[in-house]
mmCIF file of C-alpha atoms and ligand atoms in Angstrom:
data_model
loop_
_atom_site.group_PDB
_atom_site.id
_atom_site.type_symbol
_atom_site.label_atom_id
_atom_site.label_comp_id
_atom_site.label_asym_id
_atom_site.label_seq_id
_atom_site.Cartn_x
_atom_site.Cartn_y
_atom_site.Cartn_z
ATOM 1 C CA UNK A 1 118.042 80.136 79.030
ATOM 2 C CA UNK A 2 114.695 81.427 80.468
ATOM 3 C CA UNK A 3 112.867 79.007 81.634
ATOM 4 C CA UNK A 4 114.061 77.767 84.431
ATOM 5 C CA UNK A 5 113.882 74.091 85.921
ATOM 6 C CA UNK A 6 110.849 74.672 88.173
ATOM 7 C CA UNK A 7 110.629 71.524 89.770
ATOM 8 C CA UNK A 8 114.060 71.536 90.798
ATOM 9 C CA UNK A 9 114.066 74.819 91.714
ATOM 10 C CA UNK A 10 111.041 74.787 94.200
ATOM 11 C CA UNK A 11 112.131 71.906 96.017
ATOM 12 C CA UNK A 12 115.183 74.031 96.778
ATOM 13 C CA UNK A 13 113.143 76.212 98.285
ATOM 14 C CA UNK A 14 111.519 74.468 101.137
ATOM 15 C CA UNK A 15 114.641 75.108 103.252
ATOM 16 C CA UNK A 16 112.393 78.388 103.616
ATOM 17 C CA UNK A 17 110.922 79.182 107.182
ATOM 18 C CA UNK A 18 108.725 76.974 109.169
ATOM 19 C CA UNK A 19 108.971 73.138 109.621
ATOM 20 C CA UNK A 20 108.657 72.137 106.048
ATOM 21 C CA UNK A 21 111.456 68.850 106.449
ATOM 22 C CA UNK A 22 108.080 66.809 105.001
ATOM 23 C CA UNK A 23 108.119 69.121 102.343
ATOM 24 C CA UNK A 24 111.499 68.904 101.349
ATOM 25 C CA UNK A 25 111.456 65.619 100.696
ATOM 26 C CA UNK A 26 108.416 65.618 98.702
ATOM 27 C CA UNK A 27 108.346 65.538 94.999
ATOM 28 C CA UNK A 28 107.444 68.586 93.247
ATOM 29 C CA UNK A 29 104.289 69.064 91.447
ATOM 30 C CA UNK A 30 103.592 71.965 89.302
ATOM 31 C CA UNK A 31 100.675 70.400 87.747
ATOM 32 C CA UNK A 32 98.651 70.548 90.391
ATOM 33 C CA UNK A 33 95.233 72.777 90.886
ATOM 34 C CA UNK A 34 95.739 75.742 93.766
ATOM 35 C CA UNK A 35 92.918 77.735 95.197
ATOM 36 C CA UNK A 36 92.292 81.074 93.690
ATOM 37 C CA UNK A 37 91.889 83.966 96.777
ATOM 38 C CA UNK A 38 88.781 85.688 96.654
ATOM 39 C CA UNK A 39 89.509 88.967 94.856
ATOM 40 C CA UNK A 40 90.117 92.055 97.098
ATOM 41 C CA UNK A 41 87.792 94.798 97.165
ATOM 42 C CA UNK A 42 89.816 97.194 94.800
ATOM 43 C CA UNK A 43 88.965 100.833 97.358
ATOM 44 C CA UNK A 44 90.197 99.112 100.511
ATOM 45 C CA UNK A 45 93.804 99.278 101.348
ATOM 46 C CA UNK A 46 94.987 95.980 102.691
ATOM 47 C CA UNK A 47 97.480 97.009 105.776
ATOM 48 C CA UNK A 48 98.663 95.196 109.078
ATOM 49 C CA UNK A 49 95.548 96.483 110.779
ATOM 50 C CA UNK A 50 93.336 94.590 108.367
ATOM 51 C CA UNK A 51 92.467 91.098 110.249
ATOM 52 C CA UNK A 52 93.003 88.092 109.151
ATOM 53 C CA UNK A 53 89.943 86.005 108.371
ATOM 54 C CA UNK A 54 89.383 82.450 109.816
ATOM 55 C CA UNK A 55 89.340 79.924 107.636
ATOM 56 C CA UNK A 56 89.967 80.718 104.627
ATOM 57 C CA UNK A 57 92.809 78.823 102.334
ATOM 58 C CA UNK A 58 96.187 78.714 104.328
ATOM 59 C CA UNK A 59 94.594 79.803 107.180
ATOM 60 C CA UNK A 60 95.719 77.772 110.720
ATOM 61 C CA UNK A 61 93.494 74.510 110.693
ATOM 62 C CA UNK A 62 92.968 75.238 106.850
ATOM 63 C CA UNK A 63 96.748 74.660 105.485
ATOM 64 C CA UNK A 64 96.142 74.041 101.626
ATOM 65 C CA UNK A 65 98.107 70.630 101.241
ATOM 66 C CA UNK A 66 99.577 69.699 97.818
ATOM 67 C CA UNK A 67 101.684 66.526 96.931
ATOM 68 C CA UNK A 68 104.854 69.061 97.351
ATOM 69 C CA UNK A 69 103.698 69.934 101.005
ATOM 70 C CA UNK A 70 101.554 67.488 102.400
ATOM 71 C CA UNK A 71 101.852 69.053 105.483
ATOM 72 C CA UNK A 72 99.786 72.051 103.743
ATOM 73 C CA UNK A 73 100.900 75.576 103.554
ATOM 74 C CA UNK A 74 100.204 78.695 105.475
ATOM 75 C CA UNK A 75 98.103 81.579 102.919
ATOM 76 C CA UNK A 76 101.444 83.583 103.286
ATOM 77 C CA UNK A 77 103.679 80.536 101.782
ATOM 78 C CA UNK A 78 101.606 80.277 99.112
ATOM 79 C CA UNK A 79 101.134 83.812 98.176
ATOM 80 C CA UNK A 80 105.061 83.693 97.802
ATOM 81 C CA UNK A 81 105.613 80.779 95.626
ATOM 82 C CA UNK A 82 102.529 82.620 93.575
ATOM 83 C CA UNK A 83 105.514 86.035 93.346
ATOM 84 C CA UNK A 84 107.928 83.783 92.166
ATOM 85 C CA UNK A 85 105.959 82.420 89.059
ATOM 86 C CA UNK A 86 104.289 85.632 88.167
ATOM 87 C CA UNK A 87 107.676 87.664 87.928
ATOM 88 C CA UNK A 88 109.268 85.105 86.069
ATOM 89 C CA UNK A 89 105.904 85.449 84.005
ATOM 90 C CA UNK A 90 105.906 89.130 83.842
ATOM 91 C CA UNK A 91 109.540 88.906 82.778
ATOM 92 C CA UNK A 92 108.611 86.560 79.926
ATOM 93 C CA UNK A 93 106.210 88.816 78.794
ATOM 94 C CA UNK A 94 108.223 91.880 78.829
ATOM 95 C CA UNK A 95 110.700 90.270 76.953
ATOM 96 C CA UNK A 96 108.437 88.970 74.649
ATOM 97 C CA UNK A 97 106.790 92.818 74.065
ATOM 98 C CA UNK A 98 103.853 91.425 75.279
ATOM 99 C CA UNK A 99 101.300 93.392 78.130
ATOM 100 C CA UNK A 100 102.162 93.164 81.773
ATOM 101 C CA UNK A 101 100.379 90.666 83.862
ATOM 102 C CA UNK A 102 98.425 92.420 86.878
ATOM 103 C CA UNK A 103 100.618 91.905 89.941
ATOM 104 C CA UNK A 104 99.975 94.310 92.604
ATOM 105 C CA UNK A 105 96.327 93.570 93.023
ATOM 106 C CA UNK A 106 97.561 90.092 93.746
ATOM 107 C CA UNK A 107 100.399 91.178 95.698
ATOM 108 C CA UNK A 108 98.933 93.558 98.141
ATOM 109 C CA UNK A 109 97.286 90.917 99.289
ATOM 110 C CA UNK A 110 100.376 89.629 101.444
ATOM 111 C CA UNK A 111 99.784 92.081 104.099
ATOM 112 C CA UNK A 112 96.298 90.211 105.544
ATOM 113 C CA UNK A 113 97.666 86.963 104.666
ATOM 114 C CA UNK A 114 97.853 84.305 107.250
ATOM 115 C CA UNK A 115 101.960 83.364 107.937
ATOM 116 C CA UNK A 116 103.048 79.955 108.966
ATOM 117 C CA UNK A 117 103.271 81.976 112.485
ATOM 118 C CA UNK A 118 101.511 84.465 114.063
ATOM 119 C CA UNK A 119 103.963 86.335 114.908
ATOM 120 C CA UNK A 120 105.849 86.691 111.148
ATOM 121 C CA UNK A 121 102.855 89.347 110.757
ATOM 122 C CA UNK A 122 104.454 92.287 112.221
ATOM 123 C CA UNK A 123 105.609 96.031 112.182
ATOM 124 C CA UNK A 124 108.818 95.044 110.314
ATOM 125 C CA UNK A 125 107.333 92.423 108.180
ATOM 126 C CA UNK A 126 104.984 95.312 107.230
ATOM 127 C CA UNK A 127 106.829 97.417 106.436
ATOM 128 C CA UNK A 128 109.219 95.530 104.405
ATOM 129 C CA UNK A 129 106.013 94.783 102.591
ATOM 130 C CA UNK A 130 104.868 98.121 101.817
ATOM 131 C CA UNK A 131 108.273 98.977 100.382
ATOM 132 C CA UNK A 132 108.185 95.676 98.076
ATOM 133 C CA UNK A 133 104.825 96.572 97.003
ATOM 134 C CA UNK A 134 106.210 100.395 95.964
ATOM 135 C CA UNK A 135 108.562 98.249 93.530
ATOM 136 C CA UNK A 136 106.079 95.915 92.311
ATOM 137 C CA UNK A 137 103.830 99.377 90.919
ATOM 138 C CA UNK A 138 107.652 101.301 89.769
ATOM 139 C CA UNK A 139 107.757 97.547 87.670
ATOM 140 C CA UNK A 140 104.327 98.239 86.211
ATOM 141 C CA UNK A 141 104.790 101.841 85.617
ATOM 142 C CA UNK A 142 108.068 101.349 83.919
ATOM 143 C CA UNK A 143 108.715 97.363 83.203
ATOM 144 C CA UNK A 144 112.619 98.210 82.997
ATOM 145 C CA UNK A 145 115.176 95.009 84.196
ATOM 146 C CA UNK A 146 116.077 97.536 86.642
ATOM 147 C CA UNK A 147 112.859 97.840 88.438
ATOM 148 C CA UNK A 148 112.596 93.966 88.060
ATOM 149 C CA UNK A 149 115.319 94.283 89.669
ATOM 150 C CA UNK A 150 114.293 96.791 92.585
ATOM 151 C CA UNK A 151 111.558 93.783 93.391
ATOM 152 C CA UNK A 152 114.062 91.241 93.913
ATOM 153 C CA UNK A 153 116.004 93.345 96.224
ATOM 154 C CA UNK A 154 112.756 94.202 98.059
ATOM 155 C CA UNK A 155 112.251 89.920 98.401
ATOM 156 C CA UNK A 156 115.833 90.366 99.685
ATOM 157 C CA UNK A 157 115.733 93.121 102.190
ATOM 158 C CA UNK A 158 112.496 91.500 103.738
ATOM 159 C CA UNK A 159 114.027 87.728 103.882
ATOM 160 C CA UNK A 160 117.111 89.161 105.332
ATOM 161 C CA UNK A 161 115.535 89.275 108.139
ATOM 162 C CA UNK A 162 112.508 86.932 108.907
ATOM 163 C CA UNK A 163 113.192 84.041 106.362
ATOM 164 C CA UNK A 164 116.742 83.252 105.454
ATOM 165 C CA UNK A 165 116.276 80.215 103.543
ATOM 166 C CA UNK A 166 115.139 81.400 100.296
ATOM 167 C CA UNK A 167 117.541 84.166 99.392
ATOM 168 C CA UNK A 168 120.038 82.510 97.444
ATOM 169 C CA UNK A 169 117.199 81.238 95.016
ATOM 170 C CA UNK A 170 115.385 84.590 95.268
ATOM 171 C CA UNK A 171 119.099 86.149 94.008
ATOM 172 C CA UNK A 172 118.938 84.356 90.963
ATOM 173 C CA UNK A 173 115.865 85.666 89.825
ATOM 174 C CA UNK A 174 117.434 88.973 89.204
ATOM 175 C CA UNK A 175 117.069 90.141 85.549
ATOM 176 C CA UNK A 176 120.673 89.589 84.388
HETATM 177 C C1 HEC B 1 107.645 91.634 103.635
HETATM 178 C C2 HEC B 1 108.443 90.455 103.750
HETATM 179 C C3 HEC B 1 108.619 89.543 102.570
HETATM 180 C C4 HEC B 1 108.775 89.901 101.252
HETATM 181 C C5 HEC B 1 108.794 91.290 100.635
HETATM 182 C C6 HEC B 1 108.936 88.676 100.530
HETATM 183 N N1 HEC B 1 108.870 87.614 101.375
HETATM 184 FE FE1 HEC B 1 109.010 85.654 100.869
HETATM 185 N N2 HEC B 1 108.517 85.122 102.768
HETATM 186 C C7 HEC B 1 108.335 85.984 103.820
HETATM 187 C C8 HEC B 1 107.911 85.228 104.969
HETATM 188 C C9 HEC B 1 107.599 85.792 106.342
HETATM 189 C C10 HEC B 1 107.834 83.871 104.577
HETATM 190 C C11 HEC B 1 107.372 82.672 105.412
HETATM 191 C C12 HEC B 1 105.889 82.465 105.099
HETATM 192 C C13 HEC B 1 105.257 81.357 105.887
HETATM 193 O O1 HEC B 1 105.944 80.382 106.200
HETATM 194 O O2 HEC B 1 104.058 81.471 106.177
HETATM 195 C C14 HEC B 1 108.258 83.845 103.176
HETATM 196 C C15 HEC B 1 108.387 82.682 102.423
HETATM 197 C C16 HEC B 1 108.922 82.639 101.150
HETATM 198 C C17 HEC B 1 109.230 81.439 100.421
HETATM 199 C C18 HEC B 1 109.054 80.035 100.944
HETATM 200 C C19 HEC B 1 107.643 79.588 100.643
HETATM 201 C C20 HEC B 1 107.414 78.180 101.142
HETATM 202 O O3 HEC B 1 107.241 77.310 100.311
HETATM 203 O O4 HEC B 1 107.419 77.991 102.369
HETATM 204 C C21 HEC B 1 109.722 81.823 99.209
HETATM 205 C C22 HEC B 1 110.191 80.927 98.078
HETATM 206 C C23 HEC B 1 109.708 83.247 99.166
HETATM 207 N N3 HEC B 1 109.224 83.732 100.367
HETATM 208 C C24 HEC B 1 110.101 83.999 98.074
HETATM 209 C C25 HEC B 1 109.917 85.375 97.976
HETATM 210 C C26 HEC B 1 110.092 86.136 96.757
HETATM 211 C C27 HEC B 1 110.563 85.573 95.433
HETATM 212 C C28 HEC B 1 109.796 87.418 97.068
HETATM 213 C C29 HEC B 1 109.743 88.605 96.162
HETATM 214 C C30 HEC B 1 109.091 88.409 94.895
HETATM 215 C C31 HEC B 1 109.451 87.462 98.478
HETATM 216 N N4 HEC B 1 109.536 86.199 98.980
HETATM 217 C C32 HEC B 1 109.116 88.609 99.150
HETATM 218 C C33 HEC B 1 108.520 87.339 103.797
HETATM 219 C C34 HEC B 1 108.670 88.095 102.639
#
């Protein structure tokens, strides 16, 4: 089976980090219209010195609320739940013979992103991201199940640490 129940799934995921009990209880909505990030410019390199820019989507005071959260989610939140559909995208694709989507211009993006709280943006979080990011380009250089699988591990190593919640869900995306 490859597709799995996404509904389902994502409300299992709002165990994740912040105070998303609302959440949880809401009913999941997949149908619902997102804002698209304004594209990054494709010379700059987005690290942890880049600031973070007030008010755009997900930013503190800007939460972008959905039926799943009403309570609105942080840029960061949303830029994850974004990973999860475009790897099980990309993995559709591969297996179909079809191109790669683009993922690490869209990815990159999580190290200027605003978090739920200020102070998930840090040296570790950083660098957890910069070594998720190296799999993400291995995956599009060489879109193998095992460098699918180095991404997952990356979403691993880096939840380990700052945001438990997910992992078990995040485990069974590996390529099997
Ligand atoms: C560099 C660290 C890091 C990496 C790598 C990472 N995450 Fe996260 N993730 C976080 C943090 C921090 C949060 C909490 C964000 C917030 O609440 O603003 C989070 C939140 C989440 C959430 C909960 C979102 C919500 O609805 O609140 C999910 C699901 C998730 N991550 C899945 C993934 C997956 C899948 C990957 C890999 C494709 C991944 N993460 C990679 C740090 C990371």
């Amino acid at each position: 089976m490859r597709t799995l129940a996404l509904p389902f799934v994502i409300s299992l995921l709002l165990v994740a980090c912040g105070e998303q009990t609302a959440a949880a209880k809401a009913p999941a909505d997949t149908q619902q219209t997102l804002p698209d990030f304004a594209p990054l410019p494709a010379d700059v390199e987005v690290t942890l010195a880049t600031p973070l820019v007030p008010g755009v989507p997900g930013s503190p005071g800007h939460l972008i609320k959905s039926s799943r959260n009403p309570n609105g989610d942080s840029e960061l939140a949303y830029l994850m739940r974004l990973f999860v559909d475009d790897l099980r995208d990309a993995r559709v694709k591969v297996d179909a013979g079809e191109p790669l989507p683009k993922l690490y211009d869209r990815h990159r993006r999580m190290r200027a992103a605003w978090p739920s709280k200020a102070d998930q943006r840090n040296e570790r979080f950083d660098t957890m991201a910069v070594g998720y990011l190296g799999a993400v380009r291995a995956f599009e250089a060489d879109a193998t199940p095992a460098n699918y699988n180095n991404i997952i591990t990356a979403c691993i190593a880096c939840h380990s640490g700052a945001c438990g919640g997910p992992i078990e869900f995040i485990d069974s995306m590996k390529w099997q």
